Each structure stands twice: as C-alpha cells, then as structure tokens.
Coordinates of C-alpha atoms and ligand atoms in Angstrom, one line a residue:
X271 CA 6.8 -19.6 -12.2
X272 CA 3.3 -20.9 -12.0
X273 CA 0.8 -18.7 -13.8
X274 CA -1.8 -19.2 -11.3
X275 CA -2.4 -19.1 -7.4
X276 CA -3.1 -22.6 -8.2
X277 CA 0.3 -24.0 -8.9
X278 CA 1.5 -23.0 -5.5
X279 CA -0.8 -25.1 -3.5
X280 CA 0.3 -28.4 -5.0
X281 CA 0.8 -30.4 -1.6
X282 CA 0.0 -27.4 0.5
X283 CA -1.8 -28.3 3.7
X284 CA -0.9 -24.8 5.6
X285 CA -0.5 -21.6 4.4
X286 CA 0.1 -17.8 5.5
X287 CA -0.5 -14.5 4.3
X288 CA 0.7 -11.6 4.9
X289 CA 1.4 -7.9 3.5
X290 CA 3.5 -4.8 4.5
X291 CA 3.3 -2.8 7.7
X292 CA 0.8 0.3 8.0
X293 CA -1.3 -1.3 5.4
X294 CA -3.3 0.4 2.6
X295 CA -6.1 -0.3 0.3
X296 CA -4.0 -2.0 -2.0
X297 CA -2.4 -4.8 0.8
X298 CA -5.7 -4.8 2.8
X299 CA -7.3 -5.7 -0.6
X300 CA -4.8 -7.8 -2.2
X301 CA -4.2 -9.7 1.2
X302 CA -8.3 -10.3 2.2
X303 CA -8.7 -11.0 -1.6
X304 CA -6.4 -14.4 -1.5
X305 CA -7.8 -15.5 1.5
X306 CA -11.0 -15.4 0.6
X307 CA -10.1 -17.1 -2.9
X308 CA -7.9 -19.9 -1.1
X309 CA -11.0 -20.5 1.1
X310 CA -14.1 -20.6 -0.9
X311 CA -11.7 -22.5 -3.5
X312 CA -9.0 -24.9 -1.4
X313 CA -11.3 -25.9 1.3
X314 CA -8.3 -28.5 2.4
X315 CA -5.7 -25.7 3.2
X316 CA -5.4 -24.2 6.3
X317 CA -4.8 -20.5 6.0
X318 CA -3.7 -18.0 8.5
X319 CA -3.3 -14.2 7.5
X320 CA -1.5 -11.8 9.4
X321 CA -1.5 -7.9 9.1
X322 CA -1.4 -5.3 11.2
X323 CA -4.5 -3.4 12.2
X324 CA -6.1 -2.2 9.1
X325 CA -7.8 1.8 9.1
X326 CA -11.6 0.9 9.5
X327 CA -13.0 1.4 5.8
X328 CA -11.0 -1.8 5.0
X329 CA -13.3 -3.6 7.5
X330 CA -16.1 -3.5 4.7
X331 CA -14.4 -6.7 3.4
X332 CA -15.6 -9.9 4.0
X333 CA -13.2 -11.9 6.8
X334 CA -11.6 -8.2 7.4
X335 CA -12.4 -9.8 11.6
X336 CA -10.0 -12.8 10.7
X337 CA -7.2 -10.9 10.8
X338 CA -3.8 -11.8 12.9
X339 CA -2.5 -8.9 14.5
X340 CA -0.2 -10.9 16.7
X341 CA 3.2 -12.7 16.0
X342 CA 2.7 -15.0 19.0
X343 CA 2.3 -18.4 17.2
X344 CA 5.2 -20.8 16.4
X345 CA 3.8 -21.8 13.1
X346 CA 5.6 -23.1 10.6
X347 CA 4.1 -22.9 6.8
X348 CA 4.0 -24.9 4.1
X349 CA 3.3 -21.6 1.8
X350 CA 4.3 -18.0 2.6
X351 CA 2.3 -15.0 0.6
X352 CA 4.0 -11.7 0.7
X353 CA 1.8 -9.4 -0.9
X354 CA 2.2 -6.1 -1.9
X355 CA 5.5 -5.7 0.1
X356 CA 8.8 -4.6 -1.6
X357 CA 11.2 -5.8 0.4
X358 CA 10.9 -8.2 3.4
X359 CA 11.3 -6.3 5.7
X360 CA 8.2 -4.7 5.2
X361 CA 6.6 -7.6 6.4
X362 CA 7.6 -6.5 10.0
X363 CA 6.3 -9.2 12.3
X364 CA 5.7 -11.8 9.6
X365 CA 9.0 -12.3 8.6
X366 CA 9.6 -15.3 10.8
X367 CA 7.0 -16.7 9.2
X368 CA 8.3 -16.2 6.3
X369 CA 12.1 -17.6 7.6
X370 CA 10.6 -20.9 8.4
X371 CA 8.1 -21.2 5.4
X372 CA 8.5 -24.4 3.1
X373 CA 8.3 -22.2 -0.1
X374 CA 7.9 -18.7 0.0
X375 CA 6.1 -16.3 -2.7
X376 CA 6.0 -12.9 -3.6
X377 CA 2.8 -11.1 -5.4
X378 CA 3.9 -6.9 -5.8
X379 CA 4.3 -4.1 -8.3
X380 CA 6.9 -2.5 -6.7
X381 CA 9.6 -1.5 -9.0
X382 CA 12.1 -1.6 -6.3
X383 CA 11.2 -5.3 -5.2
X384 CA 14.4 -7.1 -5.6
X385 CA 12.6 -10.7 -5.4
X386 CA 13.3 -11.5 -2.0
X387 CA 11.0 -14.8 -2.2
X388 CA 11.7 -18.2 -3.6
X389 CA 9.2 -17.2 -6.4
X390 CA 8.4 -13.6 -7.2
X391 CA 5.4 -12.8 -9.3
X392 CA 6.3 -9.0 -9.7
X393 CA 4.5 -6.7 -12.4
X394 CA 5.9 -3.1 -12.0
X395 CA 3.4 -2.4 -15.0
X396 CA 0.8 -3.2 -13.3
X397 CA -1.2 -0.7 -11.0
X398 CA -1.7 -2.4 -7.7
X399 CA -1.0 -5.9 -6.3
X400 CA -4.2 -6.5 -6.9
X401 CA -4.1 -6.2 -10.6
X402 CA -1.2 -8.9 -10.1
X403 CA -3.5 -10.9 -7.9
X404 CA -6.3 -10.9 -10.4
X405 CA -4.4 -12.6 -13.4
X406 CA -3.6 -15.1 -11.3
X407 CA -7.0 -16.0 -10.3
X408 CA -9.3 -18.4 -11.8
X409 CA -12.1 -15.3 -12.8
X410 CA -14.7 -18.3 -12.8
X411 CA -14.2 -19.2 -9.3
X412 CA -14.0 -15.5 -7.8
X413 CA -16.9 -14.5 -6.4
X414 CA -18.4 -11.2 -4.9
X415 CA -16.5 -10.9 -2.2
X416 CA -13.1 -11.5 -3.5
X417 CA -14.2 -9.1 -6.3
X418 CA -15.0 -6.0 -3.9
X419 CA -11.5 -6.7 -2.0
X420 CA -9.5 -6.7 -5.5
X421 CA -11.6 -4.0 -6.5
X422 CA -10.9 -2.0 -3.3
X423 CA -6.9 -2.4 -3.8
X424 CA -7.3 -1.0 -7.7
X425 CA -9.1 2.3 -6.6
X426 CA -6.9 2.9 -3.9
X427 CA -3.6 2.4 -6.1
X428 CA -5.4 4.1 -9.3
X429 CA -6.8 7.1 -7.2
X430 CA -9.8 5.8 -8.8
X431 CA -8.6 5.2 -12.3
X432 CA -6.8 8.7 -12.9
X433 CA -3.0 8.1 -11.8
X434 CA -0.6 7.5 -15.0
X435 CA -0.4 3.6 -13.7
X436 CA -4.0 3.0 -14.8
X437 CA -3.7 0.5 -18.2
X438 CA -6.0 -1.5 -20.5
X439 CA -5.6 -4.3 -18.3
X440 CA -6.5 -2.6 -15.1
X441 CA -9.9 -1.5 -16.9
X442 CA -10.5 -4.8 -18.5
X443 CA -9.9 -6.4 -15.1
X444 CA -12.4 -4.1 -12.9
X445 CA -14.6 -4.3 -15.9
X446 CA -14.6 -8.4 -14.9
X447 CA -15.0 -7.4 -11.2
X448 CA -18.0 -5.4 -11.8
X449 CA -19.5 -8.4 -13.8
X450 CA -19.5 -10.1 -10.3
X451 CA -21.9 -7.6 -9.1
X452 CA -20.2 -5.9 -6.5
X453 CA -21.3 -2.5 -5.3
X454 CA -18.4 -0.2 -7.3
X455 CA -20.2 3.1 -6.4
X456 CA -21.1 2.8 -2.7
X457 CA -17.4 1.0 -2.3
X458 CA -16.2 4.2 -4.2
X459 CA -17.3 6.6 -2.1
X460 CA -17.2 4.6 1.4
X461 CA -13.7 3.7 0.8
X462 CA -11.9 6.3 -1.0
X463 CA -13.7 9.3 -0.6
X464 CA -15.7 10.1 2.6
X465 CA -13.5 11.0 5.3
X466 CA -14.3 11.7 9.2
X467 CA -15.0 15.3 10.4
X468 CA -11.7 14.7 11.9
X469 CA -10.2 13.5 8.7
X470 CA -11.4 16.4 7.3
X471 CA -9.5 18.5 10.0
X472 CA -6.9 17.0 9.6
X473 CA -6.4 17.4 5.7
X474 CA -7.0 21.7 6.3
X475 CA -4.6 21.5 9.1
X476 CA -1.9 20.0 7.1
X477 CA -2.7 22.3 3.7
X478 CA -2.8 25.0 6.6
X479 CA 1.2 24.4 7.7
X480 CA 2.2 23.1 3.9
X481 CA 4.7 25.6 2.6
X482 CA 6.5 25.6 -1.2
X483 CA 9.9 25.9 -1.8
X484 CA 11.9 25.8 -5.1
X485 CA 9.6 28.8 -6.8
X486 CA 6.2 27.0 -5.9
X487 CA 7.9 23.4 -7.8
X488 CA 7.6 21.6 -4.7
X489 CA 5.2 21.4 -1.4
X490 CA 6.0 20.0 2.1
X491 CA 4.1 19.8 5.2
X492 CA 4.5 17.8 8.5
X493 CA 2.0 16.1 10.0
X494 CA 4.3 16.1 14.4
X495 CA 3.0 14.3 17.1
X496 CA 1.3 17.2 18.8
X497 CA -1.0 17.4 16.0
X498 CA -1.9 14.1 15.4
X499 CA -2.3 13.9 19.4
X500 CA -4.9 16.3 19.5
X501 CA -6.5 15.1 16.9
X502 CA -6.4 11.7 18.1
X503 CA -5.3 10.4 14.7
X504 CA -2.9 7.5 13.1
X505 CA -0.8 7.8 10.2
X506 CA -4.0 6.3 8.3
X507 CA -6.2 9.4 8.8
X508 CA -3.7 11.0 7.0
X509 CA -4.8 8.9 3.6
X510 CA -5.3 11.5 0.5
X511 CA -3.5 14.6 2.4
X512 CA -0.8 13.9 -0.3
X513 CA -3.1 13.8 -2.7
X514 CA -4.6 17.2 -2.2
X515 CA -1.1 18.2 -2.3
X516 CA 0.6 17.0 -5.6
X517 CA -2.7 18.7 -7.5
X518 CA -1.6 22.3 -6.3
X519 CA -1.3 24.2 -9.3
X520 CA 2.6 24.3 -10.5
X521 CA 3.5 21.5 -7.6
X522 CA 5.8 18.7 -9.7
X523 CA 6.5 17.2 -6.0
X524 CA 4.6 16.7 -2.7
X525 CA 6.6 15.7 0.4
X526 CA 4.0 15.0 3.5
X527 CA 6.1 14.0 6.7
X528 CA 4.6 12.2 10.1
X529 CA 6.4 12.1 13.4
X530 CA 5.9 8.4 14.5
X531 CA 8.7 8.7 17.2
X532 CA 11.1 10.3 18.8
X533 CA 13.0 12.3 15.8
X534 CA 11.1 9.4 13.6
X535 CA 9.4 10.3 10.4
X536 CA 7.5 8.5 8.1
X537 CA 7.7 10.3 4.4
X538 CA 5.6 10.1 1.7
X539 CA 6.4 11.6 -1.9
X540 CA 4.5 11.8 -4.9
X541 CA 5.3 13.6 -8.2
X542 CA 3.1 15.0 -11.1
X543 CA 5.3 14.4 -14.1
X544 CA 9.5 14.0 -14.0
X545 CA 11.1 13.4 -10.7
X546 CA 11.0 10.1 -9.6
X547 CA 10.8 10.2 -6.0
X548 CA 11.7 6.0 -5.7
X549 CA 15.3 6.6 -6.5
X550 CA 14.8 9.2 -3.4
X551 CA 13.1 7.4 -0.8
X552 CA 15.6 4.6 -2.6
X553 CA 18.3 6.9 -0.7
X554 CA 17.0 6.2 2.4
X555 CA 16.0 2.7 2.9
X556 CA 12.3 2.8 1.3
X557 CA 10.9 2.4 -1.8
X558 CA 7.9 2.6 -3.9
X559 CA 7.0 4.1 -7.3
X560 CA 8.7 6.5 -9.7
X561 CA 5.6 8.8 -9.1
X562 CA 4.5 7.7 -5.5
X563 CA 7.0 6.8 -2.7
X564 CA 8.1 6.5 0.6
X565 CA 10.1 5.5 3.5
X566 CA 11.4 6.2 7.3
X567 CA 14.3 8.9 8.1
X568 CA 15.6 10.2 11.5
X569 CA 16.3 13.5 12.6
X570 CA 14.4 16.5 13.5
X571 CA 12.3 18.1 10.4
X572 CA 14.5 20.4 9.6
X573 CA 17.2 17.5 8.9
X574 CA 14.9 15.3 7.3
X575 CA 13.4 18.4 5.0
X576 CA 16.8 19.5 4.2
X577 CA 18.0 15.9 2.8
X578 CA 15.1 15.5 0.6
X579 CA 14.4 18.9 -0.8
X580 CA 18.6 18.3 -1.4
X581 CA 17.8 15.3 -4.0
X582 CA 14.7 17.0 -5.0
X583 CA 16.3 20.1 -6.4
X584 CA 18.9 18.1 -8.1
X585 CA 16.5 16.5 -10.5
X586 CA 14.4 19.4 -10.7
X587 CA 17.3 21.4 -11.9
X588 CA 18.3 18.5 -14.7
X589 CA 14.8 19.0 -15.9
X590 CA 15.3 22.8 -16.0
Ligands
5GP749 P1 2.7 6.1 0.9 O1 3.3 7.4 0.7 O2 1.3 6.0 0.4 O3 2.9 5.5 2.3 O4 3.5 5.1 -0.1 C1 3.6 5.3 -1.4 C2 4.3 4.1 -2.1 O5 5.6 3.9 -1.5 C3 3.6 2.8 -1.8 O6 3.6 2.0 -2.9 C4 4.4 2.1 -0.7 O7 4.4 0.8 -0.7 C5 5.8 2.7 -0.9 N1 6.5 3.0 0.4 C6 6.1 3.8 1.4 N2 6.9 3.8 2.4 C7 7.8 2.9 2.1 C8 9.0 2.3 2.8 O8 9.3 2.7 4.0 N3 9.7 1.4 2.2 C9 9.4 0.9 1.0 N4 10.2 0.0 0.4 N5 8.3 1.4 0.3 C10 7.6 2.3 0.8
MN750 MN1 0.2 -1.4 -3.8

C-alpha cells in the first residue's frame, strides 16, 4: 500500500474514477476532489470520471460539468478509483470499468467494505472518504478547489462536525483546508443547509406521516411514489429528513423509507447511541455505518417495516 495518491500513478497513462450510485456529498466530494488533484498535479494522465447525476448543490465544485453519466465507452484503464463505495457493486455502471482496469483501488470508510480492489485504502475511523482522500494528498499541491470539494465531503459526513465520527484528524485536516482559503461559511450554508421551498415541503410532509413505535424508541416514515411525484422530487431532496428524525426527543433509531420502484424501497437508518443499524441493513444486502446506514429491500411497506423494526427491537431489547 502506497501512502500516497502518488504511488498509484507510477506508469499510469489513463485513469478512471468513479464512486457509488445515488451519490452524496461525501462521493461527489471525494470523487471531484481526485480529479481535480490528478489534473492540476499529473498533467500526463488521462482521467475520465464517472458518476451518476449529482443533486445540484454538488455542482458548486469546480469540473462538477465533467462528469460521465454514461457507461457507453469501451475504455479500458490503466487505474480504477472506487471511492467512497463499500462494495462494488455500488459502483453500478462503472463496474466494467473496473473488470477491465489494469490495477484497481479502493479509497472508503465503510466498515463493511470487504476490500473488493487490488489495493484498499480503507479507514473506518475516519469520518468520510474524504478524510481518507486528504492523507493521501500532497497538502502543498492541493489547491482551492480541491480543498472546497474535500471540504464539502467532511461536512456532509460530519453533519457539520457534530456526528460521533468527527476526530482530531478530521479537525486538523479542515483546519488545513481552510488555510487554502476556501469559502467554509457560504459552502456551509449553500451546501448543507439551505434547502428548496420544495425541500422544505418535503421534510414537514415526511415528519407529518412519521410515526413511533417501540414506546417512542424508534421513528419511521415513508417517503412512496405518490408523494415524491407530486412533489416532483428524487431520493436527493430527501437529504437531512433523517436527520430531523434521529434528534426527536427519546428516538435511539430513525428508519426513513423511499419507493424507488415497484414494491422497491430504498432505506436509510441512523441511530443516536446503541443499535448499530450496519449489522441491519448488513441483513439485507447494504451497508454503511454502525450509527448511519442503508440499503434496498422489496416488498410492500408493511413487509419491509415489519423486517426491520423485527431486528430493531431485538437490540433494543438487549440494551433494555
Ligand atoms: P444514506 O442513508 O444516507 O443513504 O446512507 C447512510 C450510509 O449507509 C452511507 O454511508 C451509505 O454509503 C451507506 N449505504 C446506504 N445505502 C446503502 C446500500 O444499499 N448498500 C451499502 N453497502 N451501503 C449503503
Ligand atoms: Mn462517505
């Protein structure tokens, strides 16, 4: 293992990027981030990056417009960069990219990430993939814009510095970023905390139709297609609705659940202090963080409700 981005470009002429599907902050960030770095600093590689269509906040980052959103290309890599994807599947469109790379590597803080890559650079410590991405950056050669992208991934991971995943290092690093100059505050609130009228909407709607269960220990609310129809919204407009959730007073879990097909939902879980909802969304195919989680399951709500709340009780009755 190389301990910097360096190391991996020895004899590189092409390389790709790319990060999981429905991206965040955090992979929008981390992914923009190194390849702005690999451009401004290894003028000689060629670099693709492909992502799906990132939420329009993210597009405040420089070379956001460079973006591949296609899989049409029959490219073949020298270097492959997964970034802030747990397993490789989560690459979705990229993995055949990824199949026929040269050399593939792996930059993540997921605790579930097995190491799917030839080399995996993962840090489960560490708050965000672009925390990861930082310490393996020449600080002298990152400039403004990289800076803003990896600062862009740590606030959006962090919930601006106040989830339990925030360190030392994740302060000494922004601390570095914001020695670059870049515009913390107006990124702050342009990226994490203003939100449409829609958004907005959206958030009471959902708070609206949440209900508790297990005496108030746990909250759940759907997001179905008819809602996010009428508001015209994608699963991204939904950013910070589980947020608003965990913080209910006496809430140790928050389960938010969006129809994205037929019998198709997309779950998110976070927790406040004991369960640890990765072992649960673990269960089903996803992944994630002991205190912030997710993953796909089929079945109407009732089903899917049913199977998690199932797992939930059982480790909020162990903690009893
Ligand atoms: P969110 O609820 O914000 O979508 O995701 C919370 C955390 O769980 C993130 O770190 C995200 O990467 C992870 N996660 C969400 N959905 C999935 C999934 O389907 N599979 C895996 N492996 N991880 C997921
Ligand atoms: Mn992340």
């Amino acid at each position: 293992m190389h301990d910097k981005i360096g190391g991996y470009l020895e004899n590189v002429t092409t390389a790709v990027i790319a990060g999981h599907t429905r991206p965040d902050g955090d992979c929008a960030g981390s992914t923009l981030a190194l390849y702005n770095y690999l451009r401004d600093n290894y003028p000689q590689v060629h670099v693709d990056l492909y992502l799906e269509p990132v939420a329009e906040v993210y597009k405040v980052i420089k070379n956001a417009d460079q973006i591949i959103s296609d899989y049409d290309r029959d490219e073949t890599y020298d270097v492959f960069f997964a970034l802030d994807s747990s397993d490789k599947e989560r690459l979705a469109g990229a993995v055949k990219y990824f199949d026929t790379a040269k050399r593939t590597v792996c930059i993540d803080h997921h605790i579930s990430n097995e190491g799917y890559a030839d080399e995996n650079i993962v840090f489960p410590k560490a708050s965000s993939t672009c925390e990861v991405l930082a310490t393996l950056m020449d600080m002298d050669t990152v400039d403004v814009d990289v800076a803003e992208a990896l600062y862009i991934g740590i606030i959006c991971d962090t919930g601006c510095f106040k989830h339990s995943n925030t360190s030392e290092q994740t302060m000494n690093i922004t601390g570095k970023l914001i020695s670059k100059g870049i515009r913390f505050s107006k990124l702050t609130d342009e990226v994490f905390y203003q939100k449409t009228y829609m958004q907005n909407q959206l958030l009471g709607r959902c708070l609206l139709e949440s209900f508790l269960v297990f005496s108030g220990k746990c909250i759940v609310s759907v997001a179905d297609r008819k809602v996010m129809d009428f508001y015209e919204a994608q699963s991204s407009d939904l950013e910070g609705v589980i947020d608003q959730m965990r913080i209910t007073k006496g809430v140790e879990v928050a389960v938010l659940l969006t129809e994205i097909g037929d019998r198709k939902y997309k779950v998110s879980m976070r927790s406040n202090e004991f369960v640890d909802v990765a072992k649960i969304a673990g269960i089903y195919g996803g992944g994630g963080h002991i205190r912030a989680a997710g993953c796909t399951m089929s079945g109407t709500k009732y089903d899917v409700i049913n199977n998690l709340t199932m797992f939930i009780e059982e480790q909020l009755i162990q903690n009893d």
